[in-house]
Amino acid sequence: VDSQVLLEALYIVFEPARLLWLMLGVGTGLIVGILPGLGGVVGLALLLPFIYGLDPYAAMAMLIGVGAVVSTSDTFPSILIGTPGSAGSQATIMDGYPLAQKGEAARALSAAFSASMVGGVFGAIVLSLIIPVARPLVLAFGSPELLMLSVLGLTLVGSLSGSRVRNPVKGLSAAAFGLFLGTIGGAPAVLEYRFTFDALYLFEGIGLVLLSLGLFAIPEIVDLLCKGGAIADKMGSIGRGWRQGLRDTLRYRWLVLRHSAIGVLVGFTPGLGSAIVDWLNYGVVVRTSKDREEFGKGDIRGVIAPESANNAKDGGALIPTLLFGIPGSASMAILLGAMTTLGIEPGPRLIQNRPEVLYVIVWSLAIGTVAGTLICFLLSRWIARLALIPFHYVAPFILMALALGAYSSNFHWADLLVLLVFGLLGWLMKHAGVPRAPLLVGFVLSPLIERYLWISLTRYGLSFLLQPFVLVIATITVLLMVWQVLGTFGVGGGSKPRMQQGEG
Amino acid sequence: MALPVLPLIAATLFLALFAFAAWEARDFHQAARAFPMAVGLAGIALALLDMVLDLRFGDGQDPETPPFRHAALHFGLIGGYLLLFALIGFPLATGLYTFGFLLLMTRQRGKTEWLRSAVLAAAALAVSFALRALVGGRF
């Protein structure tokens, strides 16, 4: 690790105004994590409009702050009311809720928070260690390799993204649709405007803010309102056991580290989102434990393992996003889009020209995780009550922020219309079992892929496809697609395709 | 076996849009054509495959899908708010929407809460003025 850049980045983050923005992100993350149904993507989308005009470090700190804490605060509803705060805390219910019913909610929360903190910091450390190691490899990549890596990343996100119906064709369709939406507006290679219907509004393309708010926030709001009433009518007492929870985390420290490492690995793999990391780690801890009888009835290890992993995954997910410009999830796509908006181009140029940005992100992740955990510890009794507020009292305020955020994209009435249209599309996709993350990732990658393609073709012609790295990545991509499609058609496993229940 | 209506609607919508993309791309300059054309054609193939899979193996409706009537009502309310925003401006639209929305929601639950709705609407109005000032515009 380049210690001078690391210290410079720390100095940048500790500038009071930037710390304040980071804390604003942490606060937003806390709230969206606690309100069941919303999540990190909605939190990021809500704050995205406010980055315009901010200094890039402050903006990045704020956005990272949201992601750093959602995986911690979403534990409240999982443990206290048995409803996941976000997709990443579903497995925590399995043992967290039974513990709360036994009067040990404080113990479960304490263990979850401390394991989350260790996981988050572990992820940040891995990220900081990977940067100098990966630097020569990243710098060796040219446009052809980056093109193929982008295609591979998109294929992974498309085919692995979770949805109600596990059908990779739906995810790939969504990814292709995102690529198409990304072509609206000016072409990168020549002066030509595409799919604009001669409307000036579309000349600069569709805004990432509008797309992310519409696709992710509006459908969740509508569904929560349709459910009606409070998320839970009553909540058990938090009880005692805060110290016991901390002791549990210390006692199972190797478990925490093992699952943090798994979390980083899963986060690194594009397409494997929060829900998968949570269930995967729960499954691993159950299978690898000798005494399994208490799992599902209130075993603290069933809380510690998924919680340490789902915080650590953020560090892992940032690796492909920052080093190669390939976002592996919807939140990473928003982050990548935000960086582009701020004039920061992730990938080789970032490592080469502005390495301090990478370490600002590392520090923000670590500080945000620690600050979020401390807030959760200190204010848990009050924060937990947020989950009991009937959603219809909260909805107008969230909608207000959405509308303002959407309108401030272009200050044009059409922004509001586009928001509603994407809201409808997002709702349709959600209930049709079409994952929305690949669409957003495809949208963000579209201009990059087209640019890499154009540069590769003009520089090397079609012979760029024969370069060694390109061949390797292309082979992996093709094999992956064939494997997924064969799996869908049930080849080797019966006649019915694998369209089973996903993680919701 | 129930027809998977929403998945089929989504696949048809995608198919139509991919077909449009591929068709429109024909007239673009060569350097601007390749990418949308490739995406459009690949998208058509994927959407068709998706439709076939849905028709053959689809398992009806997502059990978590709320009743269409409820979803339509809330989309209508959101649409109404956005329309009000465009017509009378952000703060007033927010205040009016919050008041009307809360009255409707509380009445649906059997007890109309006039006072609480008014207080929250006033709060929303104040917050919206503050946010507008923060963003720095008059809308």
XYZ file of C-alpha atoms in Angstrom:
643
model
C 0.000 0.000 0.000
C 1.322 3.412 -0.928
C 1.350 4.895 2.582
C 1.693 8.463 1.395
C -1.440 8.245 -0.768
C -3.217 6.419 2.043
C -2.432 9.238 4.473
C -3.314 11.872 1.920
C -6.690 10.197 1.453
C -7.248 10.075 5.213
C -6.495 13.786 5.398
C -9.001 14.404 2.587
C -11.757 12.411 4.303
C -11.175 14.042 7.683
C -11.866 17.504 6.312
C -14.905 18.504 8.469
C -17.308 19.263 5.603
C -16.549 15.905 3.978
C -17.011 14.073 7.250
C -20.388 15.781 7.516
C -21.396 14.523 4.060
C -20.186 11.068 4.993
C -22.364 11.188 8.100
C -25.325 12.337 6.007
C -24.819 9.235 3.891
C -24.552 7.094 7.025
C -27.778 8.628 8.385
C -29.627 7.985 5.144
C -28.309 4.434 5.058
C -29.505 3.869 8.621
C -33.032 5.004 7.796
C -33.441 3.134 4.504
C -31.957 0.036 6.109
C -34.432 0.112 8.954
C -37.518 0.733 6.825
C -38.315 -2.753 5.536
C -38.618 -2.974 1.778
C -36.265 -0.138 0.962
C -32.541 -0.797 0.797
C -29.144 0.420 -0.262
C -30.100 0.954 -3.899
C -33.006 3.203 -2.954
C -30.796 5.082 -0.490
C -28.127 5.663 -3.118
C -30.702 6.670 -5.712
C -32.237 9.161 -3.271
C -28.904 10.847 -2.604
C -27.655 10.729 -6.185
C -29.290 14.033 -7.251
C -27.544 15.856 -4.429
C -24.022 15.098 -5.618
C -24.212 17.677 -8.400
C -21.989 20.565 -7.433
C -20.423 18.740 -4.500
C -16.698 18.234 -4.374
C -16.036 14.709 -5.692
C -14.472 13.412 -2.477
C -17.416 14.571 -0.379
C -19.874 13.086 -2.862
C -18.073 9.745 -2.911
C -17.856 9.716 0.889
C -21.598 10.344 1.140
C -22.535 7.569 -1.296
C -20.126 5.084 0.253
C -21.548 6.015 3.659
C -25.001 4.832 2.558
C -23.768 1.447 1.410
C -21.517 0.982 4.430
C -24.337 1.118 6.936
C -27.412 -0.353 5.218
C -26.156 -3.887 5.814
C -25.861 -3.057 9.510
C -29.109 -1.185 10.129
C -31.249 -3.618 8.133
C -30.632 -6.042 11.011
C -33.066 -4.173 13.295
C -36.301 -5.277 11.596
C -34.882 -8.747 10.875
C -34.198 -9.444 14.518
C -36.927 -7.434 16.188
C -39.949 -8.032 13.969
C -38.893 -10.923 11.754
C -39.111 -8.856 8.556
C -35.942 -8.251 6.540
C -34.874 -4.634 6.356
C -33.354 -5.349 2.968
C -32.570 -8.368 0.807
C -29.244 -8.725 2.591
C -30.681 -9.531 6.004
C -33.134 -12.299 5.178
C -31.063 -15.140 6.579
C -30.425 -13.204 9.783
C -34.092 -13.743 10.655
C -33.551 -17.506 10.917
C -31.781 -17.219 14.257
C -32.047 -13.512 15.077
C -35.824 -13.491 15.431
C -35.982 -16.614 17.636
C -33.338 -15.004 19.869
C -35.503 -11.883 20.147
C -38.506 -14.027 21.043
C -36.457 -15.554 23.851
C -35.787 -12.030 25.182
C -32.241 -11.924 23.808
C -32.724 -9.304 21.092
C -29.980 -7.102 22.545
C -27.526 -9.994 22.396
C -28.448 -10.747 18.772
C -28.250 -7.077 17.768
C -24.955 -6.585 19.562
C -23.406 -9.650 17.934
C -24.789 -8.613 14.547
C -23.479 -5.049 14.818
C -20.029 -6.034 15.999
C -19.720 -8.790 13.381
C -20.939 -6.323 10.742
C -18.328 -3.821 11.795
C -15.523 -6.362 11.618
C -16.825 -7.529 8.233
C -17.038 -3.983 6.858
C -13.547 -3.060 8.022
C -12.218 -6.396 6.740
C -13.694 -5.603 3.306
C -12.088 -2.148 3.338
C -8.700 -3.624 4.280
C -8.887 -6.233 1.506
C -9.803 -3.496 -0.968
C -6.854 -1.359 0.109
C -4.484 -4.329 -0.187
C -5.804 -5.368 -3.588
C -5.288 -1.951 -5.185
C -1.460 -2.011 -5.343
C -1.389 -5.737 -6.149
C -3.862 -5.410 -9.022
C -2.335 -2.214 -10.357
C 0.101 -3.794 -12.882
C -2.589 -6.148 -14.165
C -5.135 -3.370 -14.561
C -2.632 -1.137 -16.322
C -1.815 -3.931 -18.761
C -5.421 -3.987 -19.944
C -6.346 -2.086 -23.067
C -9.705 -1.407 -24.666
C -10.156 -4.943 -26.100
C -9.623 -6.584 -22.701
C -11.810 -4.037 -20.937
C -14.514 -4.605 -23.557
C -14.504 -8.346 -22.954
C -14.369 -7.890 -19.185
C -17.387 -5.586 -19.378
C -19.268 -8.158 -21.446
C -18.290 -10.898 -18.997
C -19.386 -8.783 -16.028
C -22.691 -7.959 -17.651
C -23.272 -11.610 -18.545
C -22.596 -12.633 -14.954
C -24.916 -9.972 -13.571
C -27.581 -10.852 -16.126
C -27.477 -14.585 -15.595
C -26.915 -14.713 -11.844
C -28.992 -11.806 -10.579
C -31.663 -12.914 -8.194
C -35.325 -12.668 -8.980
C -38.450 -14.588 -8.138
C -37.979 -16.846 -11.111
C -34.416 -18.040 -11.628
C -34.248 -17.820 -15.390
C -31.020 -16.378 -16.786
C -32.739 -15.403 -20.025
C -34.762 -12.799 -18.139
C -31.650 -11.290 -16.588
C -29.846 -11.236 -19.925
C -32.880 -9.589 -21.574
C -32.863 -6.940 -18.871
C -29.133 -6.373 -19.374
C -29.659 -5.991 -23.130
C -32.496 -3.574 -22.478
C -30.181 -1.530 -20.254
C -27.596 -1.475 -23.053
C -30.292 -0.213 -25.432
C -31.415 2.537 -23.033
C -27.785 3.584 -22.746
C -27.601 4.199 -26.500
C -30.291 6.875 -26.397
C -28.753 10.266 -27.130
C -25.475 11.133 -28.785
C -23.339 8.364 -30.279
C -19.789 8.286 -28.891
C -17.989 7.831 -32.205
C -19.802 10.208 -34.545
C -22.035 13.231 -34.246
C -25.355 11.481 -34.450
C -28.298 11.406 -32.068
C -30.062 8.090 -31.703
C -33.617 7.235 -30.612
C -34.345 10.841 -29.631
C -37.470 11.457 -31.774
C -35.903 14.886 -32.351
C -36.753 15.800 -28.761
C -34.093 18.064 -27.296
C -34.776 16.503 -23.889
C -33.363 13.167 -25.045
C -30.236 14.507 -26.743
C -28.130 13.907 -23.641
C -29.714 10.547 -22.991
C -31.683 9.311 -20.021
C -30.404 10.332 -16.622
C -29.102 7.672 -14.254
C -30.983 9.378 -11.401
C -34.320 9.002 -13.170
C -33.686 5.411 -14.135
C -32.502 4.287 -10.702
C -35.208 6.154 -8.780
C -37.906 4.904 -11.134
C -36.766 1.305 -11.320
C -36.002 0.753 -7.653
C -37.704 3.324 -5.427
C -41.187 3.757 -6.949
C -42.034 0.010 -7.124
C -40.987 -0.498 -3.498
C -43.080 2.461 -2.346
C -46.130 1.231 -4.260
C -45.771 -2.298 -2.906
C -45.300 -1.136 0.674
C -48.377 1.067 0.366
C -50.360 -1.805 -1.124
C -49.445 -3.944 1.882
C -50.907 -1.222 4.088
C -50.586 -0.617 7.804
C -47.445 -0.764 9.868
C -44.739 -3.237 9.013
C -45.341 -4.733 12.438
C -47.993 -3.949 15.016
C -45.762 -4.588 17.970
C -42.141 -5.193 18.663
C -40.648 -7.203 21.458
C -38.469 -5.540 24.052
C -34.806 -5.240 23.123
C -33.963 -6.689 26.500
C -30.484 -7.204 27.837
C -27.362 -8.913 26.595
C -25.370 -6.225 24.813
C -22.125 -7.373 26.407
C -22.938 -11.005 25.768
C -23.320 -10.210 22.060
C -19.886 -8.619 21.968
C -18.460 -11.605 23.788
C -20.101 -13.902 21.225
C -18.390 -12.059 18.389
C -15.050 -12.326 20.168
C -15.632 -15.985 20.927
C -16.435 -16.740 17.288
C -13.758 -14.419 15.885
C -12.471 -16.989 13.386
C -16.010 -17.542 12.171
C -16.356 -13.786 11.696
C -13.121 -13.617 9.709
C -13.945 -16.710 7.641
C -17.346 -15.364 6.659
C -15.944 -11.892 6.034
C -13.546 -13.508 3.551
C -16.425 -15.375 1.891
C -18.356 -12.107 1.800
C -15.515 -10.352 -0.006
C -15.286 -13.185 -2.539
C -19.029 -13.201 -3.215
C -19.068 -9.403 -3.430
C -16.229 -9.560 -5.953
C -18.283 -11.814 -8.244
C -20.622 -9.693 -10.380
C -24.253 -10.678 -10.053
C -24.122 -12.320 -6.634
C -25.924 -9.724 -4.571
C -26.791 -9.204 -0.927
C -29.473 -11.870 -0.741
C -27.128 -14.545 -2.035
C -24.263 -13.614 0.272
C -26.620 -13.756 3.241
C -28.131 -17.179 2.517
C -24.862 -18.635 1.266
C -23.097 -17.795 4.502
C -25.959 -19.042 6.594
C -25.834 -22.312 4.674
C -22.067 -22.570 5.117
C -22.159 -21.962 8.867
C -24.923 -24.543 9.356
C -23.154 -27.169 7.253
C -19.740 -26.657 8.784
C -20.904 -26.650 12.408
C -20.739 -29.862 14.353
C -23.606 -28.992 16.673
C -26.442 -27.891 14.412
C -29.432 -28.533 16.613
C -29.883 -24.935 17.710
C -29.796 -23.412 14.208
C -33.199 -21.987 13.387
C -34.061 -21.834 17.076
C -31.718 -19.025 18.085
C -28.071 -19.935 17.529
C -25.945 -16.799 17.650
C -23.646 -18.166 14.924
C -26.607 -17.962 12.556
C -26.581 -14.196 13.113
C -22.841 -13.618 13.151
C -21.984 -15.453 9.926
C -24.383 -13.724 7.491
C -23.937 -10.328 9.128
C -20.146 -10.335 8.902
C -20.353 -11.489 5.286
C -22.932 -9.016 4.024
C -20.897 -6.062 5.261
C -17.632 -7.449 3.926
C -19.125 -7.925 0.467
C -19.099 -4.149 -0.146
C -15.302 -4.122 -0.127
C -15.289 -7.049 -2.547
C -17.893 -5.476 -4.826
C -15.831 -2.290 -5.073
C -12.836 -4.179 -6.512
C -14.199 -4.810 -10.047
C -16.114 -1.528 -9.953
C -13.137 0.668 -9.173
C -10.315 -1.237 -10.813
C -12.014 -2.333 -14.040
C -15.093 -0.113 -14.182
C -17.379 -3.146 -14.015
C -20.217 -2.824 -11.516
C -21.478 -6.139 -10.203
C -24.763 -4.926 -8.746
C -27.319 -2.141 -8.963
C -25.726 -0.152 -6.121
C -22.299 -0.452 -7.726
C -23.816 0.671 -11.038
C -25.188 3.782 -9.318
C -21.807 4.403 -7.737
C -20.059 4.005 -11.080
C -22.551 6.357 -12.735
C -22.041 8.868 -9.942
C -18.281 8.706 -10.378
C -18.637 9.339 -14.096
C -20.916 12.295 -13.336
C -18.274 13.668 -10.987
C -15.610 13.390 -13.666
C -13.920 10.357 -12.122
C -13.427 7.512 -14.555
C -13.022 4.168 -12.782
C -10.546 1.712 -14.249
C -6.900 1.955 -15.269
C -6.924 5.738 -15.593
C -8.157 6.134 -12.037
C -5.331 3.993 -10.666
C -2.819 5.785 -12.837
C -3.915 9.376 -12.361
C -5.968 9.651 -9.173
C -5.099 6.844 -6.778
C -6.099 8.993 -3.802
C -9.760 8.642 -4.867
C -9.516 4.889 -4.350
C -8.186 5.329 -0.845
C -10.770 8.020 -0.054
C -13.328 5.328 -0.851
C -11.507 2.797 1.329
C -11.405 5.210 4.273
C -15.023 6.266 3.769
C -16.065 2.617 3.803
C -14.142 1.913 6.994
C -15.177 5.102 8.809
C -18.786 4.800 7.632
C -18.958 1.213 8.856
C -17.545 2.044 12.276
C -19.647 5.202 12.684
C -22.817 3.403 11.569
C -22.184 0.575 14.017
C -21.569 2.962 16.896
C -24.778 4.859 16.100
C -26.681 1.575 15.976
C -25.282 0.620 19.397
C -25.934 3.981 21.003
C -29.352 4.794 19.569
C -30.772 1.324 19.051
C -33.808 1.768 21.291
C -34.945 4.829 19.343
C -33.836 3.697 15.892
C -35.715 0.425 16.255
C -38.997 2.290 16.663
C -38.713 3.629 13.114
C -39.663 0.188 11.877
C -43.029 0.540 13.607
C -44.108 3.761 11.880
C -46.930 2.990 9.455
C -45.462 3.397 6.005
C -48.186 5.755 4.748
C -46.872 8.443 7.132
C -43.379 8.109 5.681
C -44.315 7.670 2.013
C -45.120 11.339 1.160
C -41.731 12.423 2.488
C -39.863 9.776 0.509
C -41.902 10.641 -2.566
C -41.068 14.310 -2.071
C -37.355 13.495 -2.073
C -37.842 11.294 -5.146
C -39.691 13.969 -7.091
C -37.191 16.645 -6.175
C -34.294 14.371 -7.042
C -35.830 13.474 -10.374
C -36.699 17.042 -11.269
C -33.278 18.376 -10.399
C -31.755 16.093 -13.075
C -32.687 18.500 -15.871
C -35.215 20.904 -14.295
C -37.663 19.816 -16.977
C -41.235 18.597 -16.465
C -40.443 15.573 -18.623
C -38.193 14.332 -15.781
C -41.338 13.673 -13.750
C -42.962 11.794 -16.606
C -39.849 9.687 -17.188
C -39.705 8.908 -13.456
C -43.272 7.614 -13.542
C -42.695 5.579 -16.710
C -39.635 3.889 -15.224
C -41.576 3.372 -12.010
C -44.191 1.439 -13.954
C -41.498 -0.492 -15.800
C -39.729 -1.312 -12.527
C -42.953 -2.570 -10.955
C -43.719 -4.683 -14.016
C -40.209 -6.150 -14.004
C -40.307 -6.835 -10.280
C -43.538 -8.807 -10.493
C -42.715 -10.446 -13.808
C -39.603 -11.969 -12.234
C -37.234 -9.899 -14.378
C -34.270 -8.717 -12.256
C -33.759 -4.971 -12.380
C -30.080 -4.834 -11.431
C -28.852 -6.083 -14.860
C -30.836 -3.314 -16.553
C -29.111 -0.657 -14.493
C -25.690 -2.267 -14.907
C -26.253 -2.559 -18.678
C -27.319 1.077 -18.830
C -24.197 2.278 -17.018
C -21.891 0.024 -19.047
C -23.498 0.796 -22.416
C -21.438 3.882 -23.345
C -18.261 2.248 -22.029
C -18.807 -0.968 -23.978
C -19.615 0.945 -27.153
C -16.540 3.108 -26.726
C -14.257 0.130 -26.032
C -15.753 -1.645 -29.038
C -15.198 1.344 -31.289
C -11.605 1.890 -30.145
C -10.818 -1.835 -30.481
C -12.260 -2.021 -33.986
C -10.597 1.117 -35.285
C -7.253 0.243 -33.743
C -7.010 -3.484 -34.357
C -9.898 -4.393 -36.646
C -11.539 -7.730 -35.864
C -8.120 -9.144 -34.960
C -8.588 -7.724 -31.450
C -10.663 -10.834 -30.815
C -7.518 -12.948 -31.168
C -5.544 -11.274 -28.403
C -4.701 -13.786 -25.630
C -6.526 -12.110 -22.713
C -9.507 -11.378 -24.944
C -9.664 -15.015 -26.039
C -9.546 -16.243 -22.449
C -12.254 -13.861 -21.230
C -14.417 -14.497 -24.311
C -14.143 -18.253 -23.780
C -15.209 -17.889 -20.137
C -18.146 -15.705 -21.194
C -19.329 -18.125 -23.870
C -18.961 -21.147 -21.568
C -20.869 -19.345 -18.856
C -23.707 -18.462 -21.207
C -23.898 -21.974 -22.635
C -23.874 -23.451 -19.132
C -26.632 -21.112 -18.003
C -28.811 -21.654 -21.070
C -28.340 -25.435 -20.945
C -29.266 -25.289 -17.290
C -32.403 -23.369 -18.187
C -33.428 -26.020 -20.681
C -32.715 -28.717 -18.125
C -30.025 -30.467 -20.160
C -28.512 -33.117 -17.973
C -31.063 -32.594 -15.289
C -34.455 -33.600 -16.637
C -36.754 -31.936 -19.097
C -38.145 -29.092 -17.028
C -36.003 -25.966 -16.995
C -34.613 -24.676 -13.746
C -37.058 -21.904 -13.077
C -37.217 -22.265 -9.363
C -37.975 -19.742 -6.680
C -35.181 -17.299 -6.301
C -34.446 -15.053 -3.396
C -37.171 -12.507 -4.046
C -51.938 -23.932 -15.649
C -52.420 -20.171 -15.221
C -50.953 -17.974 -17.929
C -48.016 -15.920 -16.616
C -49.533 -12.581 -17.628
C -46.981 -10.117 -16.236
C -43.923 -12.035 -17.504
C -45.515 -12.203 -20.949
C -46.300 -8.483 -20.916
C -42.700 -7.729 -19.921
C -41.277 -10.018 -22.619
C -43.590 -8.535 -25.273
C -42.639 -5.002 -24.263
C -38.949 -5.859 -24.465
C -39.459 -7.594 -27.806
C -41.223 -4.538 -29.264
C -38.540 -2.164 -28.016
C -35.666 -4.340 -29.243
C -37.361 -4.619 -32.648
C -37.736 -0.843 -32.715
C -34.051 -0.417 -31.808
C -32.870 -2.772 -34.546
C -35.203 -1.208 -37.137
C -34.229 2.375 -36.316
C -30.523 1.526 -36.223
C -30.579 0.693 -39.950
C -30.606 4.399 -40.808
C -27.775 5.451 -38.503
C -24.275 6.308 -39.654
C -22.108 3.208 -39.856
C -20.135 4.146 -36.742
C -23.312 4.693 -34.733
C -25.165 1.660 -36.073
C -23.220 -1.414 -35.041
C -23.789 -1.339 -31.308
C -27.552 -0.622 -31.140
C -28.111 -3.039 -34.030
C -26.232 -5.812 -32.222
C -28.058 -5.096 -28.975
C -31.419 -4.970 -30.762
C -30.905 -8.280 -32.569
C -29.548 -10.061 -29.502
C -32.416 -8.594 -27.497
C -35.002 -9.883 -29.967
C -33.584 -13.395 -29.667
C -33.535 -13.200 -25.865
C -37.055 -11.788 -25.611
C -38.427 -14.476 -27.943
C -36.681 -17.204 -25.956
C -38.034 -15.701 -22.764
C -41.582 -15.717 -24.161
C -41.292 -19.343 -25.209
C -39.981 -20.304 -21.772
C -42.758 -18.367 -20.059
C -45.443 -19.952 -22.211
C -44.058 -23.427 -21.771
C -42.891 -23.438 -18.181
C -44.259 -20.237 -16.578
C -45.888 -20.780 -13.229
C -48.613 -18.128 -13.160
C -48.527 -15.026 -11.073
C -45.964 -13.969 -8.483
C -47.751 -14.654 -5.178
C -46.380 -11.411 -3.785
C -47.933 -9.267 -6.512
C -50.421 -6.925 -4.859
C -53.925 -6.693 -6.336
C -53.754 -4.739 -9.576
C -56.470 -2.342 -8.367
C -54.373 -1.317 -5.347
C -51.211 -0.869 -7.369
C -53.126 1.179 -9.974
C -54.537 3.403 -7.219
C -51.084 4.148 -5.809
C -49.538 4.692 -9.223
C -52.465 7.025 -9.943
C -51.819 8.956 -6.733
C -48.107 9.242 -7.512
C -48.940 10.325 -11.064
C -51.368 12.900 -9.660
C -48.681 14.269 -7.363
C -46.178 14.570 -10.196
C -48.813 16.289 -12.342
C -49.571 18.730 -9.523
C -45.824 19.349 -9.198
C -45.635 20.286 -12.875
C -48.747 22.496 -12.640
C -48.533 24.364 -9.330
C -44.935 23.881 -8.219
C -43.091 21.615 -5.814
C -43.928 22.918 -2.306
C -47.650 23.452 -2.848
C -48.040 20.141 -4.661
C -46.214 18.356 -1.844
C -48.369 19.941 0.865
C -51.621 19.236 -0.968
C -50.637 15.696 -1.888
C -49.520 14.838 1.635
C -52.772 16.115 3.127
C -55.008 14.408 0.574
C -53.019 11.183 0.604
C -53.013 10.880 4.387
C -56.742 11.616 4.595
C -57.400 8.891 2.050
C -55.105 6.356 3.704
C -56.427 6.965 7.204
C -60.043 6.867 5.965
C -59.332 3.514 4.302
C -58.238 2.273 7.717
C -61.523 3.335 9.247
C -60.513 6.514 11.053
C -59.936 9.778 9.201
C -57.138 11.668 10.925
C -57.708 15.300 10.011
C -55.397 16.887 12.538
C -52.453 14.521 12.075
C -52.812 14.781 8.289
C -52.815 18.582 8.471
C -49.773 18.667 10.759
C -47.813 16.267 8.559
C -48.866 18.189 5.437
C -47.604 21.405 7.030
C -44.350 19.645 7.876
C -44.047 18.370 4.309
C -44.708 21.887 3.009
C -41.979 23.324 5.225
C -39.495 20.595 4.283
C -40.253 21.052 0.598
C -39.608 24.806 0.809
C -36.314 24.061 2.562
C -35.307 21.429 0.009
C -36.183 23.747 -2.858
C -33.993 26.435 -1.361
C -31.209 23.872 -0.904
C -31.374 22.800 -4.542
C -31.558 26.451 -5.522
C -34.434 26.913 -7.891
C -37.959 28.247 -8.177
C -40.228 25.419 -9.179
